[in-house]
PDB file of C-alpha atoms in Angstrom:
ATOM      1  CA  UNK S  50       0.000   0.000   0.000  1.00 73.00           C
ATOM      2  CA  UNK S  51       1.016   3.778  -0.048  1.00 82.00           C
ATOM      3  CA  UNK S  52       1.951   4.632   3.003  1.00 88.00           C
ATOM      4  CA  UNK S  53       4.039   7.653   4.823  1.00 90.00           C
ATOM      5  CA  UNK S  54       7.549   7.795   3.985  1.00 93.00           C
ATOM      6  CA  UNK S  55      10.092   6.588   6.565  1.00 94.00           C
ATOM      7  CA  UNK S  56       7.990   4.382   8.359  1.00 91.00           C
ATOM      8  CA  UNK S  57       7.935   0.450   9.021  1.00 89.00           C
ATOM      9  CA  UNK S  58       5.555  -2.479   8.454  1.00 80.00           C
ATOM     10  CA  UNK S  59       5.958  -5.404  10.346  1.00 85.00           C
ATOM     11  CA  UNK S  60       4.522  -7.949   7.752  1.00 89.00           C
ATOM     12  CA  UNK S  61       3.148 -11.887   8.770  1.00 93.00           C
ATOM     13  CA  UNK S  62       1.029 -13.830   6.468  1.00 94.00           C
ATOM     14  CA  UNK S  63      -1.572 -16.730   6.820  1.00 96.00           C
ATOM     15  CA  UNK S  64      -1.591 -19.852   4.372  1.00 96.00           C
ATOM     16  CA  UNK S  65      -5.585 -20.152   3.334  1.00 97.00           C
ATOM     17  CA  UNK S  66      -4.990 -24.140   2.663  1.00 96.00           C
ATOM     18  CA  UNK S  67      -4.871 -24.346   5.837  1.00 97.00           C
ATOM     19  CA  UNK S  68      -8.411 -22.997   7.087  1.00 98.00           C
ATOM     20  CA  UNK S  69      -9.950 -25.568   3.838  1.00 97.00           C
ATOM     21  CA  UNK S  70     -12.448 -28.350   5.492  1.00 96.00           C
ATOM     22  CA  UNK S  71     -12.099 -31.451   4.810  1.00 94.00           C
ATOM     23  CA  UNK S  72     -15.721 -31.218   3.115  1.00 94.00           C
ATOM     24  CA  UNK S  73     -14.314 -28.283   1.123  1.00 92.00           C
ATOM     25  CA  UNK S  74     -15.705 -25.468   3.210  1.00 95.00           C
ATOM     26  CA  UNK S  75     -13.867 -22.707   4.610  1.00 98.00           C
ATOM     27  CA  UNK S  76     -13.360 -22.364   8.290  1.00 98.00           C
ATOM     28  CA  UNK S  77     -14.441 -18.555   8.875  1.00 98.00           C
ATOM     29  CA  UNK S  78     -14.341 -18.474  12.560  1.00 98.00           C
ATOM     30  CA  UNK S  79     -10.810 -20.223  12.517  1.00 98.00           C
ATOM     31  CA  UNK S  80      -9.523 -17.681  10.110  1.00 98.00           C
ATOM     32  CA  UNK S  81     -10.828 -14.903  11.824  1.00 98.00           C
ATOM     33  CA  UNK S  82      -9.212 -16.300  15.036  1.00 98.00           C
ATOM     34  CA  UNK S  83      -5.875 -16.324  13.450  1.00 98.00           C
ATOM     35  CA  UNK S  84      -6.459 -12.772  12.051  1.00 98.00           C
ATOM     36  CA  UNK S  85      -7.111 -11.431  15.915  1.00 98.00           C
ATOM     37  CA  UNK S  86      -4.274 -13.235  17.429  1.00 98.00           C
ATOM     38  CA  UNK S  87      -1.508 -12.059  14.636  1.00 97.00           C
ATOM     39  CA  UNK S  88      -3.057  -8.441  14.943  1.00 98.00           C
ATOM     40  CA  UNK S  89      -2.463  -8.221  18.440  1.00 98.00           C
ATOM     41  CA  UNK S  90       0.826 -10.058  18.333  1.00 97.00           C
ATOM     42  CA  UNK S  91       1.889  -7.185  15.611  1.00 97.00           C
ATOM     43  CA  UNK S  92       0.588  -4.608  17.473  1.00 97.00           C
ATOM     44  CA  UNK S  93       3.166  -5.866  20.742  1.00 96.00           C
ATOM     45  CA  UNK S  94       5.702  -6.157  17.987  1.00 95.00           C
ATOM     46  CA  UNK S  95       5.370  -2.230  16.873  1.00 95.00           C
ATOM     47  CA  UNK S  96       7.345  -1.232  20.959  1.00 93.00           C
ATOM     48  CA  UNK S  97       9.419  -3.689  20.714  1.00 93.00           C
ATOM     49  CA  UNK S  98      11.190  -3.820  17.208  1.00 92.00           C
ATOM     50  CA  UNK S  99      14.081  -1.664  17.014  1.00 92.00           C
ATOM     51  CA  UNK S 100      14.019   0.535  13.665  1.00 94.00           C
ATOM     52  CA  UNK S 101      17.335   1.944  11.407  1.00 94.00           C
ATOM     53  CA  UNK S 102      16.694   5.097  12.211  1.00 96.00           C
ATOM     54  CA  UNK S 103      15.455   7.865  14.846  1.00 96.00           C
ATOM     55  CA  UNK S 104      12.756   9.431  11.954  1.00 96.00           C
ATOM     56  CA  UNK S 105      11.206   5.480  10.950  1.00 96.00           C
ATOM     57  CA  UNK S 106      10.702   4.851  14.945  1.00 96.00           C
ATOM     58  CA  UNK S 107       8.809   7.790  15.623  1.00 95.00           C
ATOM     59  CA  UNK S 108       6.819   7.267  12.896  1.00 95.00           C
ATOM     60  CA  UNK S 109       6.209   3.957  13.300  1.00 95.00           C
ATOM     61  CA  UNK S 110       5.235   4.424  16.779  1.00 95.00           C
ATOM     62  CA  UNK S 111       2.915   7.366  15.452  1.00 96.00           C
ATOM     63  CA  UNK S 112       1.185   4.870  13.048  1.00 97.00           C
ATOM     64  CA  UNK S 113       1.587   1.917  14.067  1.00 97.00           C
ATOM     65  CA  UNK S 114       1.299   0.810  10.417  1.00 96.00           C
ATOM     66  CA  UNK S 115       0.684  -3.328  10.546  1.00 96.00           C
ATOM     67  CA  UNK S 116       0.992  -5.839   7.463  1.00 94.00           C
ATOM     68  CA  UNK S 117      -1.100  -8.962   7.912  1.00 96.00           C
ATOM     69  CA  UNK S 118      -1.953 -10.614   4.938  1.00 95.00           C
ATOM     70  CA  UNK S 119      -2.011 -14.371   3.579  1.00 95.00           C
ATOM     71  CA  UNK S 120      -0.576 -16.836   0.782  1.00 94.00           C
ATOM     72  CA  UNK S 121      -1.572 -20.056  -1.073  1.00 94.00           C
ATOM     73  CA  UNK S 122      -4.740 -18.146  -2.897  1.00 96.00           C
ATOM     74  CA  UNK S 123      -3.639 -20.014  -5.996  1.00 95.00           C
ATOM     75  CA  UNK S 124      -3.434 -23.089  -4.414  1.00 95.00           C
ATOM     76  CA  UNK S 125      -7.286 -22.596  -2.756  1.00 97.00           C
ATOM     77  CA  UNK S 126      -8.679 -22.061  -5.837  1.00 97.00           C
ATOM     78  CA  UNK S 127      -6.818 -24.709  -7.501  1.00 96.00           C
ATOM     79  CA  UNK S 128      -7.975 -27.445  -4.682  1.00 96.00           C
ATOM     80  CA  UNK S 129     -11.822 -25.609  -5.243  1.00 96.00           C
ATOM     81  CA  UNK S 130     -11.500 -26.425  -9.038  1.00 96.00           C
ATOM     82  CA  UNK S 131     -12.200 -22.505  -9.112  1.00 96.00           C
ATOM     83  CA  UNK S 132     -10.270 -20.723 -12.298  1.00 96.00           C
ATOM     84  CA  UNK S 133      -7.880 -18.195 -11.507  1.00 94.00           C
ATOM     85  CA  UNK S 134      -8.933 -15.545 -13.694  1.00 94.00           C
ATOM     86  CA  UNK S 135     -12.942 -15.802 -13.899  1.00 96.00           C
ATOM     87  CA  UNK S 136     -15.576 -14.384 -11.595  1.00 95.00           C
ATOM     88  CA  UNK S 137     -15.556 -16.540  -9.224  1.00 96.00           C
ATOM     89  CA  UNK S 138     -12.033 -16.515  -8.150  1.00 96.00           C
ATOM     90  CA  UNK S 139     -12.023 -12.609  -7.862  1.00 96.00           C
ATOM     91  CA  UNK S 140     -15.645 -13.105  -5.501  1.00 97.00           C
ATOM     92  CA  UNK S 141     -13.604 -15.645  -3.653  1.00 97.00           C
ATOM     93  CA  UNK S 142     -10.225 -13.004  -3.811  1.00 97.00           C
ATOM     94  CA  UNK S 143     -12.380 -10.926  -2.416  1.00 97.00           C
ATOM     95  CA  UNK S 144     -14.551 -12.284   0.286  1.00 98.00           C
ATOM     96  CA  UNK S 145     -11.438 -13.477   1.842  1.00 98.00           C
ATOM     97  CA  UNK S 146      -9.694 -10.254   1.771  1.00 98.00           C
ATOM     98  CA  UNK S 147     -12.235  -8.189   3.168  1.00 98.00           C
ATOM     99  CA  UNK S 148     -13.110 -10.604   6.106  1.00 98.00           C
ATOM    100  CA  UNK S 149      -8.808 -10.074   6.673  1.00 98.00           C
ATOM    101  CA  UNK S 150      -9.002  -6.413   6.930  1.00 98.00           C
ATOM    102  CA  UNK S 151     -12.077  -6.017   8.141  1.00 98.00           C
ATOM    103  CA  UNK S 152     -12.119  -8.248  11.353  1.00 98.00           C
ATOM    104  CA  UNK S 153      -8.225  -6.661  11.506  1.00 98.00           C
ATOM    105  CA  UNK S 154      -9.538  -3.251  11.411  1.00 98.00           C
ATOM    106  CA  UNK S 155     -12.076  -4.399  14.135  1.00 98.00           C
ATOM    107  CA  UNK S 156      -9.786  -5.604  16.484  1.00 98.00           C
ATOM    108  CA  UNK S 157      -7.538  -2.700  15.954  1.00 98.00           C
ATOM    109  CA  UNK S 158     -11.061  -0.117  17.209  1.00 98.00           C
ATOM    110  CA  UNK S 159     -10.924  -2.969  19.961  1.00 98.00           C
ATOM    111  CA  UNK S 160      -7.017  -1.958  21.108  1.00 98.00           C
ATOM    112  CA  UNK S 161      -8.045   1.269  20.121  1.00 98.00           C
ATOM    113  CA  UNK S 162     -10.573   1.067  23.756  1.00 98.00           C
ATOM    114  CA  UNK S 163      -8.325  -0.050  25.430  1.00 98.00           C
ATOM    115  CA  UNK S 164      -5.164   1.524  24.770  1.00 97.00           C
ATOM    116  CA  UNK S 165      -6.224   4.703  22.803  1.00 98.00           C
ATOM    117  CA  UNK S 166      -5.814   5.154  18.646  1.00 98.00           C
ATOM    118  CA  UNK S 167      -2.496   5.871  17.247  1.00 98.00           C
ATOM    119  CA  UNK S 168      -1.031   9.338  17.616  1.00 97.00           C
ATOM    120  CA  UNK S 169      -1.807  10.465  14.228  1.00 94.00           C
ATOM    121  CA  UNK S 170      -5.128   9.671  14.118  1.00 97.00           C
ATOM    122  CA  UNK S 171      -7.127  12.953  15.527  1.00 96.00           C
ATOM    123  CA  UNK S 172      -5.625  14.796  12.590  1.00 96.00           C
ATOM    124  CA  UNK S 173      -6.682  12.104  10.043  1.00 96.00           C
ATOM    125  CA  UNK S 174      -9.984  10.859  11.817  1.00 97.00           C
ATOM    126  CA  UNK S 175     -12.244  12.081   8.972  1.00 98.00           C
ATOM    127  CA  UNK S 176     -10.704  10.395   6.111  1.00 97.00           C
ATOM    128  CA  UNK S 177      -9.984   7.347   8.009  1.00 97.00           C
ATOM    129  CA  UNK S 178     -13.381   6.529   8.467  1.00 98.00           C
ATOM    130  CA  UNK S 179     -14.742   7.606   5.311  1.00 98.00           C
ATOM    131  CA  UNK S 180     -12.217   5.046   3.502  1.00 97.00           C
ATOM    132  CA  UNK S 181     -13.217   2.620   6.192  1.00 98.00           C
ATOM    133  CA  UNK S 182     -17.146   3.462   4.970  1.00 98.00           C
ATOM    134  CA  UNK S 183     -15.631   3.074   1.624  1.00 98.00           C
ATOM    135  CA  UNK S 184     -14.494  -0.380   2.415  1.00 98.00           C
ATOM    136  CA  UNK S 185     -17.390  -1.614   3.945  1.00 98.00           C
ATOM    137  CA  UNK S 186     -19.121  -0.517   1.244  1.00 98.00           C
ATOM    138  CA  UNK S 187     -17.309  -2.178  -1.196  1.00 98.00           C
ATOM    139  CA  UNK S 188     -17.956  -5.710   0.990  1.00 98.00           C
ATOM    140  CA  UNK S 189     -21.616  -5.005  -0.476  1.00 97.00           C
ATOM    141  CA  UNK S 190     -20.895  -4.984  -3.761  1.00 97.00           C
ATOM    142  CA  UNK S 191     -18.937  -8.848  -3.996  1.00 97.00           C
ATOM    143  CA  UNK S 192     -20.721 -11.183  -5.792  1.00 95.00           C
ATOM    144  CA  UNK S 193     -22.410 -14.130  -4.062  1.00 93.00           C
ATOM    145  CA  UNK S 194     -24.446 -15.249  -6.691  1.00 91.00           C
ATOM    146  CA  UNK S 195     -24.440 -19.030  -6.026  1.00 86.00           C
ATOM    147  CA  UNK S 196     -22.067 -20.830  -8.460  1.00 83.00           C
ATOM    148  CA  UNK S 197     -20.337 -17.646 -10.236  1.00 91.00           C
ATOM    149  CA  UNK S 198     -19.336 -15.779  -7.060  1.00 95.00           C
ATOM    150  CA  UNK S 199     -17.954 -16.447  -3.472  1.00 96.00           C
ATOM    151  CA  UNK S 200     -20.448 -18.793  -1.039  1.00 96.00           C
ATOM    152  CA  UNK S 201     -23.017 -16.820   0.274  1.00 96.00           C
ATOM    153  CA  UNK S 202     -21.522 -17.150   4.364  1.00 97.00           C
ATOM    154  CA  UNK S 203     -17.836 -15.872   3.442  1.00 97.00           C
ATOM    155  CA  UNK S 204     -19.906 -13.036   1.828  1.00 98.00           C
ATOM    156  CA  UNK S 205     -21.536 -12.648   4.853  1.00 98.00           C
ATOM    157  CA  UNK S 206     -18.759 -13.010   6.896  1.00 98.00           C
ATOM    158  CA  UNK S 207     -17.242 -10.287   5.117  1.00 98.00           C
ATOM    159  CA  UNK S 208     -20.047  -7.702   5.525  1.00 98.00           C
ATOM    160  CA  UNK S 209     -20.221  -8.261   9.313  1.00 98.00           C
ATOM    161  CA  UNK S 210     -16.730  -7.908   9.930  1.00 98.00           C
ATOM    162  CA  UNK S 211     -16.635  -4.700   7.822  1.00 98.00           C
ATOM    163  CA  UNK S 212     -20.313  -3.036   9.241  1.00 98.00           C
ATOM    164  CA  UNK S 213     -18.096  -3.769  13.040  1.00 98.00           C
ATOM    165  CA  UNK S 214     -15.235  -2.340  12.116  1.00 98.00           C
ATOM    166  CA  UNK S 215     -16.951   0.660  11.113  1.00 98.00           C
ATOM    167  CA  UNK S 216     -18.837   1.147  13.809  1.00 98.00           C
ATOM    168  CA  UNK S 217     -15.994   0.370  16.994  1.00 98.00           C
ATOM    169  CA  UNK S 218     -14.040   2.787  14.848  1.00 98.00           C
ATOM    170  CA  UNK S 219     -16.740   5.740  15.072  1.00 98.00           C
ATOM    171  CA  UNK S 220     -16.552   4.727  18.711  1.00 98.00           C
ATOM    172  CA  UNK S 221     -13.096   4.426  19.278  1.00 98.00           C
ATOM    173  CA  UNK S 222     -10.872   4.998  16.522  1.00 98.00           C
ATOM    174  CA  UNK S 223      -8.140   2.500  15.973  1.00 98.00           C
ATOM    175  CA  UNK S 224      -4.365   1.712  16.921  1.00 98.00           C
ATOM    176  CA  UNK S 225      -3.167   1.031  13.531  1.00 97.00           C
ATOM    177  CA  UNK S 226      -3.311   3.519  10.732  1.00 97.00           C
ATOM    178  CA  UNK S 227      -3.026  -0.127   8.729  1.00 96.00           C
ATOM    179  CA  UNK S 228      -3.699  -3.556   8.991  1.00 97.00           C
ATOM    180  CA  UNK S 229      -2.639  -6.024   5.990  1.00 96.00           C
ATOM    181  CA  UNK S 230      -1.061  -5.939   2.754  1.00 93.00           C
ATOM    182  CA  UNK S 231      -0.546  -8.927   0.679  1.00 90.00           C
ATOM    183  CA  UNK S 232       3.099  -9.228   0.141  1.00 85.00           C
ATOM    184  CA  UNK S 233       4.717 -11.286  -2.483  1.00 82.00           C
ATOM    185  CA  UNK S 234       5.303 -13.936   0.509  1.00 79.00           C
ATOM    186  CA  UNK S 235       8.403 -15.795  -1.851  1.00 76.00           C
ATOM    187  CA  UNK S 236      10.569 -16.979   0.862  1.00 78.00           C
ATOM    188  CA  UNK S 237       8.441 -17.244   3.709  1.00 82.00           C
ATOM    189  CA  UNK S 238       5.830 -18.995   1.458  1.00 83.00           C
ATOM    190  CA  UNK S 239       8.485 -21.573   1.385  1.00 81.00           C
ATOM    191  CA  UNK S 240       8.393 -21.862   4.874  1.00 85.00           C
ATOM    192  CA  UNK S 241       4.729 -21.878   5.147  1.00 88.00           C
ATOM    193  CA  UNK S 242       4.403 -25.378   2.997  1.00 88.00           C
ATOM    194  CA  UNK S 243       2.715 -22.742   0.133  1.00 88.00           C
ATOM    195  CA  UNK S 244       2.539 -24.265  -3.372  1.00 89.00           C
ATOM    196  CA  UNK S 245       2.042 -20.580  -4.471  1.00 88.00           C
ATOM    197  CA  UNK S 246       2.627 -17.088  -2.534  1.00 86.00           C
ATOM    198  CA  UNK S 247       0.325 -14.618  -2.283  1.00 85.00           C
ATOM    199  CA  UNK S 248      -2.093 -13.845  -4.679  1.00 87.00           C
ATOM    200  CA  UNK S 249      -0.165 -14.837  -7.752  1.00 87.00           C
ATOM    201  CA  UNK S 250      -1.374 -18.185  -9.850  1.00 86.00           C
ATOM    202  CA  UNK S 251       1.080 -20.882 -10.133  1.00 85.00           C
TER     203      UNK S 251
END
C-alpha cells in the first residue's frame, strides 16, 4: 500500500490451505481467530522492534502501520477447481480479503478502547473513516451469486466484519493507521508449505 515515507511495516502472512475443510468449506471463525491473534501479536511487535533510524521509529510508533496478509490463494482455488482468472475466483479473492481487513480493522477499534488510537489519528480521523465506509461498502458490492461468485456465508462473513469495524471505529478509533497488505510472501511462502505465494497463480 502507499503509506508515509520513513515508516515500518511489520509484515506476517496466513496460508488459506490451511483454514480448507475437509468437506471443502472454509473455516471462517478459525480464520478470523488467526487474524485477531496475529493483529495483536503485531501490534506488541510495533514497541518492541528496534528501527534503522530515529525518523522510521517515531513514525512507526505514530502509526503503528501493521501488514497482515495471507498466501496459497492459488493453491485454494486450484484445490476448489475454481479458475484463476474468472468471476468466481475474484468473488472468492475478495470475500477473503475483506473478512482479513475487516475483522483486523475491528480488532484494531478494539485496542483502540483499550489503549487509545495511534497518535496520528485525531488529525486524520475524517478520512480514516470515510475510507473505512468506503471499504465496507465495497464488501456489499462482492458477488455471491451461487455458483459464479464467493459462497453466500464468506460473503456474509465479510459484511459483518466490515459493518463492526466501522462502527468500533466511530466509537473508538483505531491503533493502527493499517492492517494487511498482501506481500509477495516468496521466501516465507516456502516456509509456510505454500505451493504458491500470495495472490499470484502458479
Amino acid at each position: 500500500y502507499m503509506f508515509l515515507n520513513d515508516t515500518a511495516c511489520n509484515l506476517s502472512s496466513l496460508n488459506l490451505v490451511k483454514f480448507l475443510k475437509e468437506d471443502g468449506s472454509f473455516d471462517i471463525e478459525g480464520y478470523r481467530k488467526a487474524c485477531r491473534i496475529f493483529i495483536i501479536a503485531q501490534e506488541i511487535l510495533v514497541d518492541l522492534s528496534s528501527y534503522p533510524t530515529e525518523q522510521i521509529a517515531r513514525n512507526s510508533h505514530d502509526y503503528r502501520p501493521l501488514g497482515l496478509g495471507y498466501a496459497n490463494l492459488g493453491t485454494l482455488l486450484m484445490l476448489k477447481g475454481i479458475p484463476y482468472d474468472s468471476e468466481q475466483g475474484r468473488a472468492w479473492a475478495g470475500a477473503l480479503t475483506a473478512i482479513m481487513c475487516g475483522h483486523a480493522y475491528a480488532v484494531s477499534a478494539e485496542e483502540a478502547g483499550a489503549l487509545g488510537p495511534f497518535a496520528g489519528y485525531a488529525k486524520n480521523r475524517d478520512s480514516m473513516l470515510r475510507v473505512i465506509s468506503k471499504h465496507r461498502d465495497a464488501a456489499y458490492e462482492i458477488d455471491a451469486t451461487t455458483g459464479k461468485g464467493a459462497p453466500r456465508e464468506l460473503v456474509s462473513a465479510a459484511r459483518q466484519d466490515w459493518d463492526l469495524a466501522l462502527a468500533l471505529g466511530e466509537k473508538y478509533g483505531y491503533r493502527n493507521a493499517q492492517v494487511t497488505v498482501l506481500a509477495p510472501t516468496g521466501t516465507i511462502g516456502l516456509l509456510m508449505d505454500c505451493d504458491t505465494t500470495g495472490v499470484e497463480p502458479d
